[in-house]
XYZ file of C-alpha atoms in Angstrom:
149
model
C 0.465 -0.380 -0.292
C 2.023 3.736 -1.334
C 1.916 5.938 2.081
C -1.016 8.642 2.274
C -1.842 11.136 4.358
C -4.442 8.179 6.532
C -1.602 6.234 5.856
C 1.788 7.575 5.912
C 4.077 4.926 5.979
C 4.797 2.112 3.971
C 5.857 -1.640 5.439
C 6.927 -4.309 3.848
C 9.230 -7.488 5.310
C 12.289 -8.258 3.162
C 12.186 -4.449 1.480
C 14.546 -2.910 0.123
C 16.898 -0.342 0.895
C 20.549 1.189 0.359
C 23.333 0.922 2.891
C 23.444 4.612 3.187
C 19.665 4.404 4.656
C 20.858 2.182 7.122
C 23.683 4.015 8.141
C 22.558 7.011 8.219
C 19.523 5.500 10.203
C 21.913 3.452 12.911
C 23.749 6.354 13.409
C 21.250 8.855 14.090
C 19.029 6.750 16.377
C 21.559 4.962 18.636
C 24.042 8.481 18.154
C 27.491 7.561 17.002
C 29.448 8.658 13.980
C 28.223 7.295 10.485
C 29.715 4.246 9.514
C 30.204 2.258 6.645
C 28.948 -1.347 6.979
C 27.233 -3.576 4.883
C 24.160 -3.966 5.964
C 22.643 -5.744 2.999
C 24.982 -8.277 2.838
C 25.054 -8.147 7.041
C 21.229 -9.327 6.713
C 21.523 -10.814 3.541
C 23.534 -13.986 5.462
C 22.174 -13.163 8.929
C 18.474 -13.214 9.351
C 15.340 -14.144 8.718
C 13.929 -11.118 7.499
C 13.641 -7.444 7.700
C 10.884 -5.434 8.007
C 10.969 -1.977 6.582
C 8.993 1.319 6.971
C 9.040 4.709 4.245
C 7.498 7.503 3.914
C 7.033 10.042 1.242
C 11.376 11.335 2.110
C 12.876 7.927 2.362
C 13.588 5.396 5.001
C 12.411 6.065 8.179
C 12.535 2.539 9.908
C 14.114 -1.152 9.791
C 13.546 -4.190 12.889
C 16.092 -6.778 11.518
C 14.941 -10.256 12.448
C 17.873 -12.697 13.203
C 17.744 -16.660 14.151
C 19.896 -19.026 14.493
C 19.129 -21.935 11.797
C 16.263 -23.913 13.703
C 13.796 -22.977 16.726
C 14.950 -19.405 17.587
C 13.870 -15.758 16.330
C 14.073 -12.777 17.769
C 14.838 -8.950 17.396
C 17.630 -6.788 16.842
C 18.240 -3.865 16.103
C 14.311 -1.693 15.839
C 15.670 1.748 14.851
C 13.044 4.565 13.850
C 14.061 8.472 12.447
C 14.274 11.048 15.293
C 11.440 12.926 12.787
C 8.944 9.739 13.147
C 8.851 8.898 16.468
C 6.273 8.262 18.867
C 3.919 7.756 15.698
C 3.345 3.993 16.446
C 5.821 3.348 14.135
C 8.303 0.721 15.724
C 5.621 -0.926 17.430
C 3.869 -1.700 13.423
C 7.209 -2.961 12.593
C 7.100 -5.623 14.342
C 3.820 -6.431 14.423
C 4.636 -6.843 10.545
C 7.771 -9.044 11.320
C 5.745 -11.442 14.077
C 2.677 -11.916 11.828
C 5.338 -12.406 8.463
C 6.439 -15.166 10.851
C 3.263 -16.554 11.615
C 1.326 -16.151 8.879
C 3.754 -17.388 6.606
C 6.267 -20.032 5.608
C 8.542 -19.107 8.728
C 8.332 -23.130 9.340
C 11.246 -23.371 6.691
C 12.501 -19.711 6.342
C 14.888 -18.972 3.827
C 18.876 -19.707 5.016
C 22.007 -18.015 3.499
C 23.714 -20.845 1.399
C 27.090 -19.089 2.663
C 29.066 -22.600 5.357
C 28.499 -21.400 9.127
C 31.556 -24.775 9.260
C 33.874 -21.600 11.789
C 30.303 -22.279 14.202
C 30.414 -25.906 14.131
C 32.049 -25.899 17.746
C 30.425 -23.690 19.278
C 26.970 -24.234 18.248
C 26.797 -28.038 18.686
C 25.674 -28.224 15.215
C 27.431 -30.359 12.181
C 27.810 -28.451 8.472
C 26.670 -30.473 6.109
C 26.223 -28.848 1.663
C 26.746 -25.979 3.572
C 23.454 -25.863 5.627
C 23.448 -26.031 9.382
C 21.781 -29.442 10.617
C 21.253 -29.821 14.794
C 23.832 -32.107 16.131
C 21.795 -34.656 18.444
C 22.591 -33.574 21.769
C 20.442 -35.023 24.638
C 17.751 -32.784 26.579
C 16.589 -32.563 29.641
C 13.703 -34.585 30.484
C 10.255 -31.718 30.197
C 12.749 -29.919 27.517
C 11.199 -29.308 24.083
C 12.346 -27.252 21.287
C 11.317 -23.737 21.266
C 8.713 -21.854 19.110
C 9.500 -19.132 16.522
C 7.631 -15.845 17.327
């Protein structure tokens, strides 16, 4: 839905953005100097997904949903531009992320094809064919698998 006076923000799951946009938003939100981070690469490799918020002037918010590749997903870096704070943008970013993950194919989320062998020993995973699989790890009685958002 395009933005309008009634709905001034456009929210998009895995919405496009430029590194410059996110770096500027991050610097403003966390009050640090402007970095030159490659957000497209980071989010593509490490995230289950993200939600962008835009208005007629550009990117005003983003939330990153990271995950362990198995069953745990959590919110990282909810960022809202100062000029649109207190208008529900942050809340709506989280709502869209939650809706998308519970009402979509989040049960089999996309995972980067990058190799994760460097994490094998630390995480208890065996990496085969560039996709990490959980090792058989005994769990205490009564402990089940977690649920996604």
